[in-house]
CSV table of C-alpha atoms and ligand atoms in Angstrom, one decimal:
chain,number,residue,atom,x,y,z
W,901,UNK,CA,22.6,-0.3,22.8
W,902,UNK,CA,21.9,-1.7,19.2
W,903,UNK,CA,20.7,-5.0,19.2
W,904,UNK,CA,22.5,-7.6,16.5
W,905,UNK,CA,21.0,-8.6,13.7
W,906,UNK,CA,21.1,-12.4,12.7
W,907,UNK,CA,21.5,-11.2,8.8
W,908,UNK,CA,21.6,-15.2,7.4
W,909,UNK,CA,18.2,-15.6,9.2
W,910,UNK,CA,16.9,-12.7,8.1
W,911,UNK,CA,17.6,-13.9,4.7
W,912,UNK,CA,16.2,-17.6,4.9
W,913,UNK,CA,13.1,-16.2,6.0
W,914,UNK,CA,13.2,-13.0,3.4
W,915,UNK,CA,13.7,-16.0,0.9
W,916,UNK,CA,11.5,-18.4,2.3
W,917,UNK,CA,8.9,-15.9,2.3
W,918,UNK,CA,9.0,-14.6,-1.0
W,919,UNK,CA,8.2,-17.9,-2.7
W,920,UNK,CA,5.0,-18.5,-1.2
W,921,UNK,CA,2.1,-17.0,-3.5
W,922,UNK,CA,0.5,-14.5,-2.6
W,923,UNK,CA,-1.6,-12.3,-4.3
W,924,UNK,CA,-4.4,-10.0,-3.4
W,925,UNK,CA,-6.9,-12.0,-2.3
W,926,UNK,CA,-5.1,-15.0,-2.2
W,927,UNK,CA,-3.2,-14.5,1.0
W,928,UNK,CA,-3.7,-17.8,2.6
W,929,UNK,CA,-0.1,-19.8,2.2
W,930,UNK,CA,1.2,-16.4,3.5
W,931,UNK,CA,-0.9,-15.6,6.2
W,932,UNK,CA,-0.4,-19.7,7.6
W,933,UNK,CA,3.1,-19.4,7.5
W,934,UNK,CA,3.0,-15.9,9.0
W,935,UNK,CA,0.8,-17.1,12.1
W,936,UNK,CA,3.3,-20.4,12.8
W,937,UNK,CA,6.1,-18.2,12.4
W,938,UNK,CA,4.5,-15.6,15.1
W,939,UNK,CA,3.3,-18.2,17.2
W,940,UNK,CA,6.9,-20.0,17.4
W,941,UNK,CA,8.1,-16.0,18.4
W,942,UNK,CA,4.9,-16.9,21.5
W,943,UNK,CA,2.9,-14.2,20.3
W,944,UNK,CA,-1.0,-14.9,20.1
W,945,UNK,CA,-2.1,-14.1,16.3
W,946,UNK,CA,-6.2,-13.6,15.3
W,947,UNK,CA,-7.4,-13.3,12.0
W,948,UNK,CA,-10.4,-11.3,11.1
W,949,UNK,CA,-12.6,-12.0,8.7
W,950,UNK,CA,-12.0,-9.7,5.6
W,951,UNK,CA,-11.2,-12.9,3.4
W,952,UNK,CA,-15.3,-13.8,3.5
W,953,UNK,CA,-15.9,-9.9,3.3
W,954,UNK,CA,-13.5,-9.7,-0.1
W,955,UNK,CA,-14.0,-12.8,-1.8
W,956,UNK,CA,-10.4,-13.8,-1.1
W,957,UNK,CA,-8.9,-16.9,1.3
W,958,UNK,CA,-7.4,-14.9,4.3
W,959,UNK,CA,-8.1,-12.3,6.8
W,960,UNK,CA,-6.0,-9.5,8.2
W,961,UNK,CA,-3.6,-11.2,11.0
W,962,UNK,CA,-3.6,-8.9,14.3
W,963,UNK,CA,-1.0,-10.2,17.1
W,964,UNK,CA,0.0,-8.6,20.3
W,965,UNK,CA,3.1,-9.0,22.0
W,966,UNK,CA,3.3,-8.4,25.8
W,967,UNK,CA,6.5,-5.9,26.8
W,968,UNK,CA,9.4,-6.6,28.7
W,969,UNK,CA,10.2,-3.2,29.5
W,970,UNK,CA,8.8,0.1,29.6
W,971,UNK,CA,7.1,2.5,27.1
W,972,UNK,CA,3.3,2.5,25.1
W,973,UNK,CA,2.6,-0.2,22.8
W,974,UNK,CA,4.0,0.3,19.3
W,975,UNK,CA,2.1,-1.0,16.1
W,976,UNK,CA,4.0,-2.6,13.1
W,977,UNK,CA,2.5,-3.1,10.1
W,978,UNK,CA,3.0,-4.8,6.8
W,979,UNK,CA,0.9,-6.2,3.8
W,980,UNK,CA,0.9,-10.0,2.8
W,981,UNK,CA,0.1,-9.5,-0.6
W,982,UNK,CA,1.7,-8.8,-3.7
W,983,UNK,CA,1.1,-7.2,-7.5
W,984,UNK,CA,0.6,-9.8,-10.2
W,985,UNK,CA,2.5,-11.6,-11.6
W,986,UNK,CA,3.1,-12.7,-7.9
W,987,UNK,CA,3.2,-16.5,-7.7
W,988,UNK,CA,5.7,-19.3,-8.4
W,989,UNK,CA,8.7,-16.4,-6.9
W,990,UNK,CA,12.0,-17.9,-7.3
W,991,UNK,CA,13.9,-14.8,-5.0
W,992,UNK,CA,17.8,-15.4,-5.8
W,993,UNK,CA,20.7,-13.7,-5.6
W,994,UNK,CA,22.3,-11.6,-7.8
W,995,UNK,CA,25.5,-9.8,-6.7
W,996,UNK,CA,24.9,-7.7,-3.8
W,997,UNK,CA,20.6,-7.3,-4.6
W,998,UNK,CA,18.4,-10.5,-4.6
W,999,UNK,CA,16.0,-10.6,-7.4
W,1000,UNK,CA,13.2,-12.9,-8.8
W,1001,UNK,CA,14.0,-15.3,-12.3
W,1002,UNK,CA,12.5,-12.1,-14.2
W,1003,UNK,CA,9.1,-14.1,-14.6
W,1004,UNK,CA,7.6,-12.5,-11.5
W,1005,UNK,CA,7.9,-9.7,-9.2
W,1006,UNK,CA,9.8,-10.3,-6.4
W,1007,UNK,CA,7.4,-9.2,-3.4
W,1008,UNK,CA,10.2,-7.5,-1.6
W,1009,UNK,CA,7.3,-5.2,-1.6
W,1010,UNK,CA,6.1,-5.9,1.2
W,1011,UNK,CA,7.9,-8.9,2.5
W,1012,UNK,CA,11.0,-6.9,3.3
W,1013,UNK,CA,8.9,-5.5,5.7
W,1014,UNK,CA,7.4,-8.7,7.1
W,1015,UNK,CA,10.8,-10.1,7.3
W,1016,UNK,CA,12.1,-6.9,9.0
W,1017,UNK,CA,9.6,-6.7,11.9
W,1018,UNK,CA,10.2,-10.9,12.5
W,1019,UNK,CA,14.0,-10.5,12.1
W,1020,UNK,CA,14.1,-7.1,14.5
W,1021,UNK,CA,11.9,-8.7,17.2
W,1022,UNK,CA,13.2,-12.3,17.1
W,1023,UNK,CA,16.6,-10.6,18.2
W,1024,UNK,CA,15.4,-8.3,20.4
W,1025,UNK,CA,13.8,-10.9,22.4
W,1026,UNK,CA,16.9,-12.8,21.7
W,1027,UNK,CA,19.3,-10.9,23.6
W,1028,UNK,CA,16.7,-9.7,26.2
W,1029,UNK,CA,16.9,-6.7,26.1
W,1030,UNK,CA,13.8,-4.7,27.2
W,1031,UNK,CA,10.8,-3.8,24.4
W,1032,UNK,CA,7.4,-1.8,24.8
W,1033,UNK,CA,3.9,-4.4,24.2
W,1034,UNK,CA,3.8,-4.4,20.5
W,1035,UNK,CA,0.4,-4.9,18.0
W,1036,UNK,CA,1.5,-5.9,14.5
W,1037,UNK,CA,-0.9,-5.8,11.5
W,1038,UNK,CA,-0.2,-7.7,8.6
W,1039,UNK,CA,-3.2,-7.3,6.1
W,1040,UNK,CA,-4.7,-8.3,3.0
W,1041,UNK,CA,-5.7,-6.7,-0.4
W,1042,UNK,CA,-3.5,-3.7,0.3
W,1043,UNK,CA,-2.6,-3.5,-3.5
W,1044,UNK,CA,-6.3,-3.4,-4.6
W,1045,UNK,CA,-6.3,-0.1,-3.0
W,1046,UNK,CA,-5.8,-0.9,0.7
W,1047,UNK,CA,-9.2,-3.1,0.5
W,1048,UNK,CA,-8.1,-5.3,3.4
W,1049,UNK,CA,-7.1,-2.7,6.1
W,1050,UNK,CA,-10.6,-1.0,5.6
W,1051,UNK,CA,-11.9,-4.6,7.0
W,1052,UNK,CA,-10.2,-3.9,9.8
W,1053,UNK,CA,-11.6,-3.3,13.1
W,1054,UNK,CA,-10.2,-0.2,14.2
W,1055,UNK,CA,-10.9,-0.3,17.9
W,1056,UNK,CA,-8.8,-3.3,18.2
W,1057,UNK,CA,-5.7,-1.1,18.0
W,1058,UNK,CA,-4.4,0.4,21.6
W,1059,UNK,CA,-1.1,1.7,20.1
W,1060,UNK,CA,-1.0,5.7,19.5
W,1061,UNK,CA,2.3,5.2,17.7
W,1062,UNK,CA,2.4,3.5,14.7
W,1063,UNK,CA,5.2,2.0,11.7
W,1064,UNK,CA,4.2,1.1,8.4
W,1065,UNK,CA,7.3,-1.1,6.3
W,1066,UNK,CA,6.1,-0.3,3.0
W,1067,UNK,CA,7.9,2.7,0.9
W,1068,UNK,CA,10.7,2.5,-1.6
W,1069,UNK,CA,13.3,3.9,-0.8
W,1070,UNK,CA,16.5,4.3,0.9
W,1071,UNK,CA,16.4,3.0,4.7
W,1072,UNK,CA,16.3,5.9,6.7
W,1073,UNK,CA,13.9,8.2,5.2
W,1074,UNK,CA,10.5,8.4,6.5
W,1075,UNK,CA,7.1,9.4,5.0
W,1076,UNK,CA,5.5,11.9,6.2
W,1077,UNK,CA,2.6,13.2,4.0
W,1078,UNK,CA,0.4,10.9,1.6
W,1079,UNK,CA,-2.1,11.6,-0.8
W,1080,UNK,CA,-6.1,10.6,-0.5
W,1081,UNK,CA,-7.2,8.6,-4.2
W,1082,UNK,CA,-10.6,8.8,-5.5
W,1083,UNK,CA,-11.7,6.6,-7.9
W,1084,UNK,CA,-14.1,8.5,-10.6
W,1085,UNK,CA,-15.9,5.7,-13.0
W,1086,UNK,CA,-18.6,6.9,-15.6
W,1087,UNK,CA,-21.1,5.0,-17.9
W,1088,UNK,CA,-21.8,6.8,-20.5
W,1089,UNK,CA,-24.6,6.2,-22.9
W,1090,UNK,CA,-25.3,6.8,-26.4
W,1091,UNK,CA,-27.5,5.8,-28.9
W,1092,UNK,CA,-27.1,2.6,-31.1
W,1093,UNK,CA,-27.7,2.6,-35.3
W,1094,UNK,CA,-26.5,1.5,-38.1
W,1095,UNK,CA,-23.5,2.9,-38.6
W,1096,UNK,CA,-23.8,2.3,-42.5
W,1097,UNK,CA,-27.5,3.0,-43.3
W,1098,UNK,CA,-28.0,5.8,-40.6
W,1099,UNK,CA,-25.2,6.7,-38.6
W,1100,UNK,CA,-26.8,10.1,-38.1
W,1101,UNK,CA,-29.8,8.5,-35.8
W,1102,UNK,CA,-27.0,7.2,-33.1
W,1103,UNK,CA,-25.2,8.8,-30.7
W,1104,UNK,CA,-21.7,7.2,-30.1
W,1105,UNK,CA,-20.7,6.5,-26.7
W,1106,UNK,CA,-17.2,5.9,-27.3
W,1107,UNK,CA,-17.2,9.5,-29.2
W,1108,UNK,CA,-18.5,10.9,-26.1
W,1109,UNK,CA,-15.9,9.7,-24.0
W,1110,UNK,CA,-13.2,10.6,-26.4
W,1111,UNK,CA,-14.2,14.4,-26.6
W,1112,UNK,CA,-14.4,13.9,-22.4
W,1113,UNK,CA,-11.3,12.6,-22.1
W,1114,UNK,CA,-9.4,15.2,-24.6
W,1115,UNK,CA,-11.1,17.5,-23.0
W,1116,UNK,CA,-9.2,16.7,-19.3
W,1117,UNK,CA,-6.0,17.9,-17.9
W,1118,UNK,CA,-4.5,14.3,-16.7
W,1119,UNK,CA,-1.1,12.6,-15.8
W,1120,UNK,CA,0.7,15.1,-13.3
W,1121,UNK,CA,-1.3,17.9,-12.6
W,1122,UNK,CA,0.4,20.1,-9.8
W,1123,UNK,CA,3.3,18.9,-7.5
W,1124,UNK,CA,0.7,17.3,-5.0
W,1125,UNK,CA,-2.3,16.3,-7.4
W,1126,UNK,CA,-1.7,13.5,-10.2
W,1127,UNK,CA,-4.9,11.8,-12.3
W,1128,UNK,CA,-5.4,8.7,-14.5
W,1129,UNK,CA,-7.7,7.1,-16.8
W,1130,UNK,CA,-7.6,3.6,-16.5
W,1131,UNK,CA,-9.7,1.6,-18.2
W,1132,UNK,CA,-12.4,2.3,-21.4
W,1133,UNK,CA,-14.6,-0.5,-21.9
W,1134,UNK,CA,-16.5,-0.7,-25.1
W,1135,UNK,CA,-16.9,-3.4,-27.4
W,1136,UNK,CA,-18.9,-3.9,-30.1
W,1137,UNK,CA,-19.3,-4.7,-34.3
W,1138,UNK,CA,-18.4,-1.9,-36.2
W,1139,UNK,CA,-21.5,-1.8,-38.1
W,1140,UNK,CA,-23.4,-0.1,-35.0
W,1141,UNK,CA,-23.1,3.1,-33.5
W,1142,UNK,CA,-22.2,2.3,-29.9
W,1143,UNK,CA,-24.6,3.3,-27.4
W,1144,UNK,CA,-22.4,2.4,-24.2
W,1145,UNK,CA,-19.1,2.7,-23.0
W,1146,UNK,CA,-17.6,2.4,-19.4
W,1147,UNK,CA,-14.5,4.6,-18.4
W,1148,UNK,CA,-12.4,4.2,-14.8
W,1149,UNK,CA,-10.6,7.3,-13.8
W,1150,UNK,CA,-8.6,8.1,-10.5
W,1151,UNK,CA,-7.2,11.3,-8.9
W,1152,UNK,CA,-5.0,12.0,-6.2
W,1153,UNK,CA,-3.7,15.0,-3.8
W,1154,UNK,CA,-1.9,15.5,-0.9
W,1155,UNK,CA,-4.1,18.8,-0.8
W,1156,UNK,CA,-8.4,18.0,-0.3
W,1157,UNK,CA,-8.8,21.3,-2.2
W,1158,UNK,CA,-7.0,20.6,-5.1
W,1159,UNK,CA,-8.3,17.1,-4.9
W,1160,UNK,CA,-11.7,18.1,-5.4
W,1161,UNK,CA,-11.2,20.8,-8.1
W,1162,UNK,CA,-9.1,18.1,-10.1
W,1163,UNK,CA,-12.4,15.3,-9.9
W,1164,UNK,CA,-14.8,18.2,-10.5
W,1165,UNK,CA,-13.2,19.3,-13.5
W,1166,UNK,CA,-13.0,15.6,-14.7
W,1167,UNK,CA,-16.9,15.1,-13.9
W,1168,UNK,CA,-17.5,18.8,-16.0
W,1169,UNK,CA,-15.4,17.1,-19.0
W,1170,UNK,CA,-17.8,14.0,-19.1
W,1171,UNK,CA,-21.3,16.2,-19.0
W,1172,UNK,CA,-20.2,18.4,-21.2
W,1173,UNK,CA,-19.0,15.7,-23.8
W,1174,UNK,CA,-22.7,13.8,-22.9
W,1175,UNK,CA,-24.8,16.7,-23.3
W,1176,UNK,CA,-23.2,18.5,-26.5
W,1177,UNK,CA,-24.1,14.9,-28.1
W,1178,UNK,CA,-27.4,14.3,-26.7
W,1179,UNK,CA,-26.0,11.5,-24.8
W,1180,UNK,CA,-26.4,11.1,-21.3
W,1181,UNK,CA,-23.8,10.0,-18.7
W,1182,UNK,CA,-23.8,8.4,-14.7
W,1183,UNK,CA,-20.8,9.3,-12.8
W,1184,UNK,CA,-20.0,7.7,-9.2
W,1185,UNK,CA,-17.0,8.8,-7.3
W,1186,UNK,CA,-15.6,6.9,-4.4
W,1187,UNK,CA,-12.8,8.3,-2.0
W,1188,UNK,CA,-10.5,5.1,-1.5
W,1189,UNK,CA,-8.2,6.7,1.3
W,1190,UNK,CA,-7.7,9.7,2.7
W,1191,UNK,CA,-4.5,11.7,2.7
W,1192,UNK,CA,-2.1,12.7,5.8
W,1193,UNK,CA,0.5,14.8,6.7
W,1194,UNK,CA,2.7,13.8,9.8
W,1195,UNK,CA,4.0,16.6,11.8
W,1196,UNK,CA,7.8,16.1,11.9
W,1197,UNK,CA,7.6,16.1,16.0
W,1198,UNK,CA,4.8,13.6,16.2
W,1199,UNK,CA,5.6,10.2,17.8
W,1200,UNK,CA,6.8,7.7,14.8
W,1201,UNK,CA,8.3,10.2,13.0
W,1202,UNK,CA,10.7,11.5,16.0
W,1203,UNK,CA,11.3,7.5,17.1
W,1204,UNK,CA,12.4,6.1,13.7
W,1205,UNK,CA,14.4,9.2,13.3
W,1206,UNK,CA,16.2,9.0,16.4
W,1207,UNK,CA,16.5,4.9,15.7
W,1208,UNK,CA,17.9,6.0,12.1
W,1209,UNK,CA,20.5,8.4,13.9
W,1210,UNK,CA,21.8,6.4,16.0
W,1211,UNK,CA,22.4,3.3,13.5
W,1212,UNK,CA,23.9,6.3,11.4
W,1213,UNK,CA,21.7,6.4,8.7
W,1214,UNK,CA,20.5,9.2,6.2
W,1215,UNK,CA,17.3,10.5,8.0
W,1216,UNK,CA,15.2,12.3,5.5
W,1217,UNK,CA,11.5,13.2,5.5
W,1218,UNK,CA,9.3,12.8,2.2
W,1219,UNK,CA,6.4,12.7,0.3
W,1220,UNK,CA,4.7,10.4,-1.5
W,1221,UNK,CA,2.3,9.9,-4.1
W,1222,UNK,CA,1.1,6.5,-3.4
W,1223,UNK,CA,-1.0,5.3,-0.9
W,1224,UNK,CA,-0.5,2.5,2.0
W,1225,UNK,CA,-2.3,0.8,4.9
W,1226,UNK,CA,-0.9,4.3,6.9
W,1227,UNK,CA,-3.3,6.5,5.0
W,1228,UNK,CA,-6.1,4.4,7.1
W,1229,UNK,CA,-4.1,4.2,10.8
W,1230,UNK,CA,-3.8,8.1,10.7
W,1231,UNK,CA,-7.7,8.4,9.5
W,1232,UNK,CA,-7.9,6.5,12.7
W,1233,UNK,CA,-6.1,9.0,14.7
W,1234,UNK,CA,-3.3,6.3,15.4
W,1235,UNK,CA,-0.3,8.8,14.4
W,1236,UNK,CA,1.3,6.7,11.7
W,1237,UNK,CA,4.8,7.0,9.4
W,1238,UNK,CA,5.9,4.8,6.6
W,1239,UNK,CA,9.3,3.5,6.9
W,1240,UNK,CA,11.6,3.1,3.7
W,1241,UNK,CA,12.3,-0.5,3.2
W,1242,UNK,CA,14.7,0.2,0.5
W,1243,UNK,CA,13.3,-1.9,-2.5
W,1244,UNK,CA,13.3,-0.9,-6.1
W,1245,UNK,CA,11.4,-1.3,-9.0
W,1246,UNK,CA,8.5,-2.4,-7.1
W,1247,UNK,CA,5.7,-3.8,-9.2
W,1248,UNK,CA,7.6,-4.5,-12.3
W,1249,UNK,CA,9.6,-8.0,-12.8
W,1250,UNK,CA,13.0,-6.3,-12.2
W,1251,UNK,CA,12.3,-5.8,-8.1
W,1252,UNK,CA,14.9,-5.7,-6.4
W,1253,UNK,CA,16.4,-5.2,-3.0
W,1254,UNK,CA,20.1,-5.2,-1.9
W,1255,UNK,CA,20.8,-7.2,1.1
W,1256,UNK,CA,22.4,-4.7,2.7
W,1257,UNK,CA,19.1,-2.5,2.4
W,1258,UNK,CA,16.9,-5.7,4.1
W,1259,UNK,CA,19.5,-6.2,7.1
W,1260,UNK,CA,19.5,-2.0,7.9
W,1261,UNK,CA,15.9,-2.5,7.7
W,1262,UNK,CA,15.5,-5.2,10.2
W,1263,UNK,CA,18.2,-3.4,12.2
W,1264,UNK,CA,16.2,0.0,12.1
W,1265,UNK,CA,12.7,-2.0,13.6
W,1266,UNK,CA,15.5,-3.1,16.1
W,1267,UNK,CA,16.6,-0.2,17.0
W,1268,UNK,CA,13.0,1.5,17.3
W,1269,UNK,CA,11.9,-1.5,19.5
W,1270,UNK,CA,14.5,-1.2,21.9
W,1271,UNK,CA,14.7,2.7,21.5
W,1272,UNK,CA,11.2,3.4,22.6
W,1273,UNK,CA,11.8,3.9,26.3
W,1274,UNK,CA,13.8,7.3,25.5
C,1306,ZN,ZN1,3.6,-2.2,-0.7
C-alpha cells in the first residue's frame, strides 16, 4: 500500500526551510533546525566535523533510524546548502510552482529533497506501516564541488543501497551515470618591462594564456566530455608587460578515457603557448569526483523504479553532466542513484518547483520506504 502524504505539511516545512540561509559553508541555521526537526521524528542525529575542516559553521549531519519491518538499511541523502545568492529566501507561491521574490534563488535545490525524505518518513511512521533501518546524510559544501561529503567518514555508512534527492528533473526519472570533474588551474609566468620603452624585453603572461586558451577545444566537447575556463586572473598598470597571470579550468566525462585526453590536451595548449614565448608555466590538476554508471538492475535503481511504477509515474533512466554527493557514495562501493526532485532553473533567481512535483517527491521516498521489503 501507498502511504498518504500530508501535502500542507510538506509545504510548511518546504517553506519554512527555504528561508533559513544557507550557503556553502554557512550551514548552521539549517543544520540546527534539521537536527530538532529529526530529533522530534526520535531519530539520533551526529554531526562531524567538516565545518572546522572547511572553514564553514556546520558539519555533515548523519542520523540512523531503527526499522520497523524488514529489509537492509537504506541511505537518504540530501545537501543543506545552496548557490549564492542564497540568503534572506522569501519561498512564495506563484500559481501552481512556488518561487523566491526574484532576489534569491529559491534552494528547492536541495531542500525539496530535505523536505521529501522528512515528509515521506514522518508519514510512514505515521500510519505504521513497516520501514527497513534507515541512515540519512545531509551534508555541507556540496555546491563547492561536493567539499563536505569528502569530510565524510565513509565507514560510518552500513547501507549498500543508497538515494540521493538532488537532480532536476521530472519525478520519476532516475540517474544513472555521472561524470568525474577535474579541476586544471595554471600559473603562468612571463616577464615584466616597460611596455612603452621596451616592450620587446618582457614576456606577457596574459599573451600566453590567450594563445593557450585559443588554442583549446572547450565548451561541449563530445556527448560525455564538456570543459570550462573559469577564471583568468591578471591585474596590472598597462605601462608593464605582465609577467603573471592565473587561469582555472575544469573538464568533465562520463568516460576516464576521454577525460584524460580532454585535460592533456588542455595541459599541451598551455606548454606550448609558455614555451613558444619563452615563458614558463606550473600546472596542477585535481580530480574533484569521480564518475559512475549504475547498472539498471542494481539495487536503488530497480527500488525507485518499482516505487515510481507503482505511484504511476514516468520512470526514465538518464545521464547527467553534473556532479552530486552520489559521485562519492558509489566511489565508496555504496550502490547509489540520484532521484529527480523535479525543480527547475536551479541556480538562477527564477527556481522553481511546482507543488505538485514536491508532493510526488515526498510520495516517491514514501513509496521506496515502505516498498523495500519486496
Ligand atoms: Zn543540488
Amino acid at each position: 500500500m501507498t502511504p498518504e502524504i500530508n501535502t500542507a505539511r510538506l509545504l510548511n516545512s518546504f517553506m519554512e526551510l527555504c528561508a533559513i540561509d544557507a550557503e556553502p559553508t554557512k550551514e548552521r541555521a539549517m543544520a540546527d533546525r534539521l537536527t530538532t526537526l529529526l530529533t522530534e521524528l526520535g531519530v539520533t542525529v551526529t554531526e562531524d566535523d567538516t565545518g572546522s575542516r572547511l572553514g564553514g559553521n556546520a558539519g555533515n549531519l548523519y542520523a540512523t533510524l531503527p526499522g520497523s519491518g524488514p529489509g537492509e538499511t537504506l541511505l537518504f541523502s540530501c545537501h543543506m546548502d545552496r548557490v549564492v545568492p542564497g540568503c534572506g529566501v522569501k519561498p512564495q507561491l506563484a500559481g501552481e510552482y512556488i518561487v523566491s521574490d526574484g532576489s534569491t534563488v529559491l534552494g528547492a535545490d536541495d531542500v525539496a529533497g530535505l523536505a521529501a525524505v522528512l515528509e515521506g518518513i514522518t508519514a510512514v511512521r505515521e500510519q505504521g506501516l513497516p520501514h527497513p533501518p534507515l541512515e540519512l546524510l545531509f551534508s555541507v559544501a556540496e555546491e563547492l564541488s561536493l567539499q563536505g561529503i569528502e569530510q565524510f567518514d565513509a565507514s560510518r555508512i552500513v547501507s549498500r543501497c543508497g538515494f540521493v534527492l538532488d537532480a532536476g528533473g521530472p519525478v520519476g526519472e532516475i540517474v544513472v551515470k555521472a561524470p568525474e570533474q577535474v579541476r586544471l588551474s595554471a600559473v603562468i609566468h612571463g616577464r615584466a618591462a616597460h611596455a612603452g620603452i621596451a616592450p620587446q624585453e618582457g614576456i606577457s603572461a596574459i599573451q600566453i594564456a590567450a594563445t593557450a586558451i585559443a588554442g583549446m577545444k572547450l565548451l561541449r566537447i563530445d556527448d560525455e566530455t564538456t570543459a570550462n575556463i573559469g577564471s583568468i586572473r591578471a591585474d596590472g598598470p598597462t605601462n608593464i608587460v605582465p609577467d603573471h597571470c592565473e587561469l582555472s579550468a575544469e573538464a568533465r566525462s562520463t568516460d576516464p578515457a576521454r577525460l584524460a585526453m580532454q585535460v592533456a590536451s588542455m595541459r599541451q595548449a598551455l606548454e606550448d603557448a609558455a614555451q613558444s614565448a619563452g615563458g614558463r608555466v606550473e600546472i596542477s590538476v585535481r580530480s574533484n569526483y569521480r564518475s559512475y554508471r549504475l547498472d539498471p538492475a542494481s539495487e536503488p535503481v530497480r527500488r525507485a523504479g518499482e516505487a515510481a511504477r507503482r505511484l504511476g509515474l514516468n520512470v526514465r533512466h538518464r545521464s547527467t553532466g553534473g556532479g552530486s554527493d552520489a559521485n562519492f557514495f558509489n566511489e565508496w562501493g555504496i550502490p547509489t542513484a540520484v532521484l529527480c526532485c523535479g525543480f527547475e532553473k536551479v541556480h538562477t533567481c527564477q527556481e522553481r518547483i511546482a507543488v505538485a512535483e514536491l508532493t510526488r517527491l515526498a510520495q516517491w521516498v514514501a513509496a521506496i520506504l515502505t516498498g523495500a521489503g519486496e
